[in-house]
Amino acid sequence: MNFTHEQEPAINSFARIVKLVAFAGTGKTTTLVGYAKARPQCRLLYLCYNKSVEIAAKQKFPPNVTCKTAHGLAYASIGSKYRHKLTSNLRLTDIARVIGSQNWELVRSVQETLNNYLASADDDIELCHCPVSKLKTERMKRAAGSIVEGARQLWLQMCDIHNEAANITHDGYLKLWALSKPNLRDRYDIALGDEAQDINPVIAGVLAQQAAYGMGVVVCGDGHQMLYRFRGAVDALNATWLDKAEVHYLTQSFRFGSAVAHVANMVLAFKGESRQLAGLGGETRVSKALPTDLEHRTVLCRTVVGVIETALANVEAGAKIYWVGGIEGYNLQDIEDLHALSKGWRDRVKGKKLLQEYPDYDLYKQIADESQDPEMNRSIKIIEQYSADLPELFAKLRRNAVTDELEATITLSTAHRSKGLEWDAVQLAEDFTFDPFNPDNEKEPWIDEMNLLYVACTRAMRVLAVNSTMLEIMKEFVDRRDGRKPNTPMVFRKKQAAAA
């Protein structure tokens, strides 16, 4: 296989620690496969971001590469001991029961504190893991001691194999594995850490440990595609242990042509990126709307609500819809159960745990309001908007859902789920509603939203239909380039400093 002048130096590198910075569509996976094939005598571990990436990777990498998620490694070592008390998530009512409180604001804070700890590289639960909103003043910090104590109590019971009253999550056993300081050098010579911009500190810490143990480590990713800060992710590409790494850049994209690359570069320019993404793929076109005669199109939304609303808007015309990740991954059944509860139709609720935890819809709304749980509030919004016809509409969505994308007339996804995928024709939905040039923006949320737009735009291989937010960015870029506006750096509102 022929590699580019950017790929070859990375593939043939003799450095023990390598950092590969790969822009969208620039052949990152191809480069890693080439790296592995160039070392047939080495045992490589490809640390995958999720299970679907693991399955796809096993089809691409040579036999000397083991493809595993961090959770998969952790389960084999520690998680299997907890299989009798594993849960996908801890509900607020589960936490309330364990810590013995019905103060839902406290319960929510304990949940956030524990999640922050599980995603961190820290050994113990401390005040720094509490929600920032609970640490604004010294008085609030002192009061937050009860949050820390509740999180410690919850974690202690989760870790107790014999305590089945407190289940443990998958992130829980992953944390326990990381705390054990695993040494993978006996099984592997080199670790490949993919999507390094979106791994959380606990996994980044495991990679750093392997480097400290003398193992070869290659980390790769694109900081502009960091999407999961809200889950505690960090850009491991900026870790201090990589300061002496050999660095290689991939900037030539063969996914799309110059038009889409130009749009992506506008986003990157406002983020301060000095390198240009080159579009070397086929001819591409950027417009305000997709052509009406397309056999298939993809709509990328900012939110799950946006996906469902787009589906509802298209299903009446008989559209065959492919849902990236599967239709049930968009919580339709949970929303239907909650809708039945809101109508008092308790016998129609399939998830009986909902009835056990919330005897009526008013309590659900009360907890959602007091805890500000985004999933709960999102479900309430859908129910109240489509209340009368929701069961019939959802039934039609299921009838028109297809599992083979080749049968679909429209593919729907959130921008988050679209990462790593590509389509001929992509439309950006109008639920990317942030104001990119509002001086009241805080820096990190602004970066996250710009990253989402960058990822969404770079999924298009032939035609990209931009939304009003992207049009505003394009107009601002042109105005500054042509001198109609001063080319001043972005200014952000600073986070509120903690008062003394």
Short mmCIF file of N, CA and C in Angstrom, two decimals, residues 390-459:
data_model
loop_
_atom_site.label_atom_id
_atom_site.label_comp_id
_atom_site.label_asym_id
_atom_site.label_seq_id
_atom_site.Cartn_x
_atom_site.Cartn_y
_atom_site.Cartn_z
N LEU A 390 -48.35 10.76 20.88
CA LEU A 390 -47.02 10.18 21.01
C LEU A 390 -46.97 8.67 20.80
N PRO A 391 -47.83 7.84 21.43
CA PRO A 391 -47.75 6.39 21.21
C PRO A 391 -47.89 6.00 19.73
N GLU A 392 -48.84 6.61 19.03
CA GLU A 392 -49.02 6.29 17.61
C GLU A 392 -47.82 6.73 16.78
N LEU A 393 -47.29 7.89 17.09
CA LEU A 393 -46.13 8.39 16.34
C LEU A 393 -44.91 7.51 16.57
N PHE A 394 -44.70 7.09 17.81
CA PHE A 394 -43.55 6.23 18.10
C PHE A 394 -43.71 4.86 17.45
N ALA A 395 -44.94 4.36 17.40
CA ALA A 395 -45.18 3.08 16.73
C ALA A 395 -44.83 3.18 15.25
N LYS A 396 -45.15 4.30 14.65
CA LYS A 396 -44.83 4.49 13.24
C LYS A 396 -43.32 4.63 13.04
N LEU A 397 -42.65 5.29 13.97
CA LEU A 397 -41.20 5.39 13.89
C LEU A 397 -40.56 4.01 13.89
N ARG A 398 -41.06 3.13 14.74
CA ARG A 398 -40.50 1.77 14.81
C ARG A 398 -40.79 0.99 13.52
N ARG A 399 -41.99 1.16 12.97
CA ARG A 399 -42.32 0.45 11.74
C ARG A 399 -41.43 0.90 10.58
N ASN A 400 -41.07 2.16 10.58
CA ASN A 400 -40.29 2.71 9.48
C ASN A 400 -38.78 2.70 9.73
N ALA A 401 -38.37 2.14 10.86
CA ALA A 401 -36.93 2.04 11.15
C ALA A 401 -36.35 0.83 10.42
N VAL A 402 -35.17 1.00 9.84
CA VAL A 402 -34.49 -0.10 9.15
C VAL A 402 -33.14 -0.33 9.81
N THR A 403 -32.68 -1.57 9.79
CA THR A 403 -31.40 -1.91 10.40
C THR A 403 -30.28 -1.98 9.36
N ASP A 404 -30.66 -2.00 8.10
CA ASP A 404 -29.68 -1.96 7.01
C ASP A 404 -29.71 -0.55 6.41
N GLU A 405 -28.62 0.18 6.56
CA GLU A 405 -28.61 1.57 6.12
C GLU A 405 -28.82 1.70 4.62
N LEU A 406 -28.49 0.64 3.86
CA LEU A 406 -28.68 0.69 2.42
C LEU A 406 -30.16 0.76 2.05
N GLU A 407 -31.05 0.35 2.96
CA GLU A 407 -32.49 0.41 2.71
C GLU A 407 -33.09 1.76 3.08
N ALA A 408 -32.32 2.59 3.76
CA ALA A 408 -32.86 3.83 4.31
C ALA A 408 -32.90 4.95 3.27
N THR A 409 -33.89 5.81 3.42
CA THR A 409 -33.92 7.05 2.63
C THR A 409 -33.32 8.20 3.43
N ILE A 410 -33.24 8.03 4.75
CA ILE A 410 -32.64 9.05 5.61
C ILE A 410 -31.95 8.37 6.79
N THR A 411 -30.76 8.85 7.11
CA THR A 411 -30.03 8.41 8.29
C THR A 411 -30.05 9.53 9.31
N LEU A 412 -30.31 9.18 10.57
CA LEU A 412 -30.36 10.17 11.63
C LEU A 412 -29.33 9.84 12.71
N SER A 413 -28.71 10.87 13.23
CA SER A 413 -27.72 10.68 14.29
C SER A 413 -27.51 11.99 15.02
N THR A 414 -27.04 11.89 16.25
CA THR A 414 -26.50 13.07 16.91
C THR A 414 -25.08 13.28 16.38
N ALA A 415 -24.57 14.49 16.53
CA ALA A 415 -23.20 14.76 16.11
C ALA A 415 -22.22 13.91 16.91
N HIS A 416 -22.53 13.67 18.19
CA HIS A 416 -21.65 12.85 19.01
C HIS A 416 -21.51 11.44 18.44
N ARG A 417 -22.62 10.84 18.05
CA ARG A 417 -22.57 9.46 17.56
C ARG A 417 -22.02 9.36 16.14
N SER A 418 -21.92 10.49 15.46
CA SER A 418 -21.47 10.47 14.07
C SER A 418 -19.95 10.39 13.95
N LYS A 419 -19.25 10.62 15.05
CA LYS A 419 -17.79 10.66 14.98
C LYS A 419 -17.25 9.32 14.47
N GLY A 420 -16.36 9.38 13.50
CA GLY A 420 -15.80 8.17 12.91
C GLY A 420 -16.56 7.66 11.71
N LEU A 421 -17.73 8.28 11.41
CA LEU A 421 -18.56 7.85 10.29
C LEU A 421 -18.51 8.89 9.18
N GLU A 422 -19.04 8.52 8.00
CA GLU A 422 -19.06 9.43 6.86
C GLU A 422 -20.20 9.06 5.93
N TRP A 423 -20.73 10.09 5.22
CA TRP A 423 -21.83 9.89 4.29
C TRP A 423 -21.65 10.82 3.09
N ASP A 424 -22.31 10.48 1.99
CA ASP A 424 -22.22 11.32 0.79
C ASP A 424 -22.84 12.69 1.01
N ALA A 425 -24.06 12.72 1.54
CA ALA A 425 -24.80 13.99 1.69
C ALA A 425 -25.21 14.18 3.14
N VAL A 426 -24.77 15.27 3.73
CA VAL A 426 -25.01 15.54 5.16
C VAL A 426 -25.68 16.90 5.31
N GLN A 427 -26.74 16.91 6.11
CA GLN A 427 -27.42 18.15 6.47
C GLN A 427 -27.26 18.41 7.97
N LEU A 428 -26.87 19.60 8.34
CA LEU A 428 -26.77 19.98 9.74
C LEU A 428 -28.12 20.50 10.21
N ALA A 429 -28.67 19.91 11.26
CA ALA A 429 -29.97 20.31 11.78
C ALA A 429 -29.87 21.69 12.45
N GLU A 430 -31.01 22.28 12.71
CA GLU A 430 -31.05 23.63 13.28
C GLU A 430 -31.03 23.65 14.80
N ASP A 431 -30.74 22.50 15.44
CA ASP A 431 -30.70 22.52 16.91
C ASP A 431 -29.30 22.77 17.46
N PHE A 432 -28.35 23.16 16.58
CA PHE A 432 -27.06 23.67 17.05
C PHE A 432 -27.28 25.17 17.34
N THR A 433 -27.83 25.46 18.49
CA THR A 433 -28.41 26.79 18.69
C THR A 433 -27.50 27.77 19.42
N PHE A 434 -26.26 27.42 19.70
CA PHE A 434 -25.43 28.36 20.45
C PHE A 434 -25.00 29.54 19.57
N ASP A 435 -24.72 30.67 20.22
CA ASP A 435 -24.26 31.88 19.54
C ASP A 435 -22.74 31.90 19.57
N PRO A 436 -22.07 31.63 18.45
CA PRO A 436 -20.61 31.46 18.48
C PRO A 436 -19.83 32.72 18.82
N PHE A 437 -20.44 33.90 18.68
CA PHE A 437 -19.70 35.14 18.90
C PHE A 437 -20.28 35.98 20.04
N ASN A 438 -20.99 35.33 20.92
CA ASN A 438 -21.52 35.99 22.11
C ASN A 438 -20.39 36.19 23.12
N PRO A 439 -20.08 37.43 23.51
CA PRO A 439 -18.97 37.66 24.45
C PRO A 439 -19.21 37.06 25.82
N ASP A 440 -20.45 36.63 26.11
CA ASP A 440 -20.75 36.01 27.40
C ASP A 440 -20.45 34.51 27.40
N ASN A 441 -20.02 33.98 26.25
CA ASN A 441 -19.66 32.56 26.21
C ASN A 441 -18.48 32.27 27.14
N GLU A 442 -18.54 31.12 27.79
CA GLU A 442 -17.38 30.63 28.53
C GLU A 442 -16.54 29.78 27.57
N LYS A 443 -15.23 29.76 27.79
CA LYS A 443 -14.32 29.20 26.80
C LYS A 443 -14.55 27.71 26.55
N GLU A 444 -14.59 26.90 27.60
CA GLU A 444 -14.68 25.46 27.39
C GLU A 444 -15.99 25.04 26.73
N PRO A 445 -17.16 25.53 27.18
CA PRO A 445 -18.39 25.18 26.46
C PRO A 445 -18.37 25.66 25.01
N TRP A 446 -17.77 26.82 24.75
CA TRP A 446 -17.66 27.32 23.38
C TRP A 446 -16.82 26.38 22.53
N ILE A 447 -15.69 25.93 23.07
CA ILE A 447 -14.83 24.98 22.35
C ILE A 447 -15.60 23.70 22.05
N ASP A 448 -16.35 23.21 23.02
CA ASP A 448 -17.11 21.97 22.83
C ASP A 448 -18.11 22.10 21.69
N GLU A 449 -18.79 23.24 21.62
CA GLU A 449 -19.78 23.44 20.56
C GLU A 449 -19.11 23.60 19.19
N MET A 450 -17.98 24.28 19.15
CA MET A 450 -17.24 24.42 17.89
C MET A 450 -16.71 23.06 17.43
N ASN A 451 -16.27 22.25 18.37
CA ASN A 451 -15.82 20.90 18.02
C ASN A 451 -16.93 20.07 17.41
N LEU A 452 -18.13 20.19 17.98
CA LEU A 452 -19.28 19.45 17.45
C LEU A 452 -19.56 19.85 16.00
N LEU A 453 -19.49 21.15 15.72
CA LEU A 453 -19.71 21.62 14.35
C LEU A 453 -18.62 21.10 13.41
N TYR A 454 -17.38 21.12 13.87
CA TYR A 454 -16.26 20.62 13.07
C TYR A 454 -16.45 19.15 12.73
N VAL A 455 -16.81 18.36 13.74
CA VAL A 455 -17.04 16.92 13.51
C VAL A 455 -18.20 16.72 12.55
N ALA A 456 -19.30 17.43 12.77
CA ALA A 456 -20.49 17.25 11.93
C ALA A 456 -20.19 17.63 10.47
N CYS A 457 -19.51 18.75 10.26
CA CYS A 457 -19.20 19.19 8.89
C CYS A 457 -18.32 18.19 8.16
N THR A 458 -17.38 17.61 8.86
CA THR A 458 -16.40 16.74 8.21
C THR A 458 -16.88 15.30 8.05
N ARG A 459 -18.18 15.07 8.26
CA ARG A 459 -18.76 13.74 7.95
C ARG A 459 -19.16 13.68 6.47
#
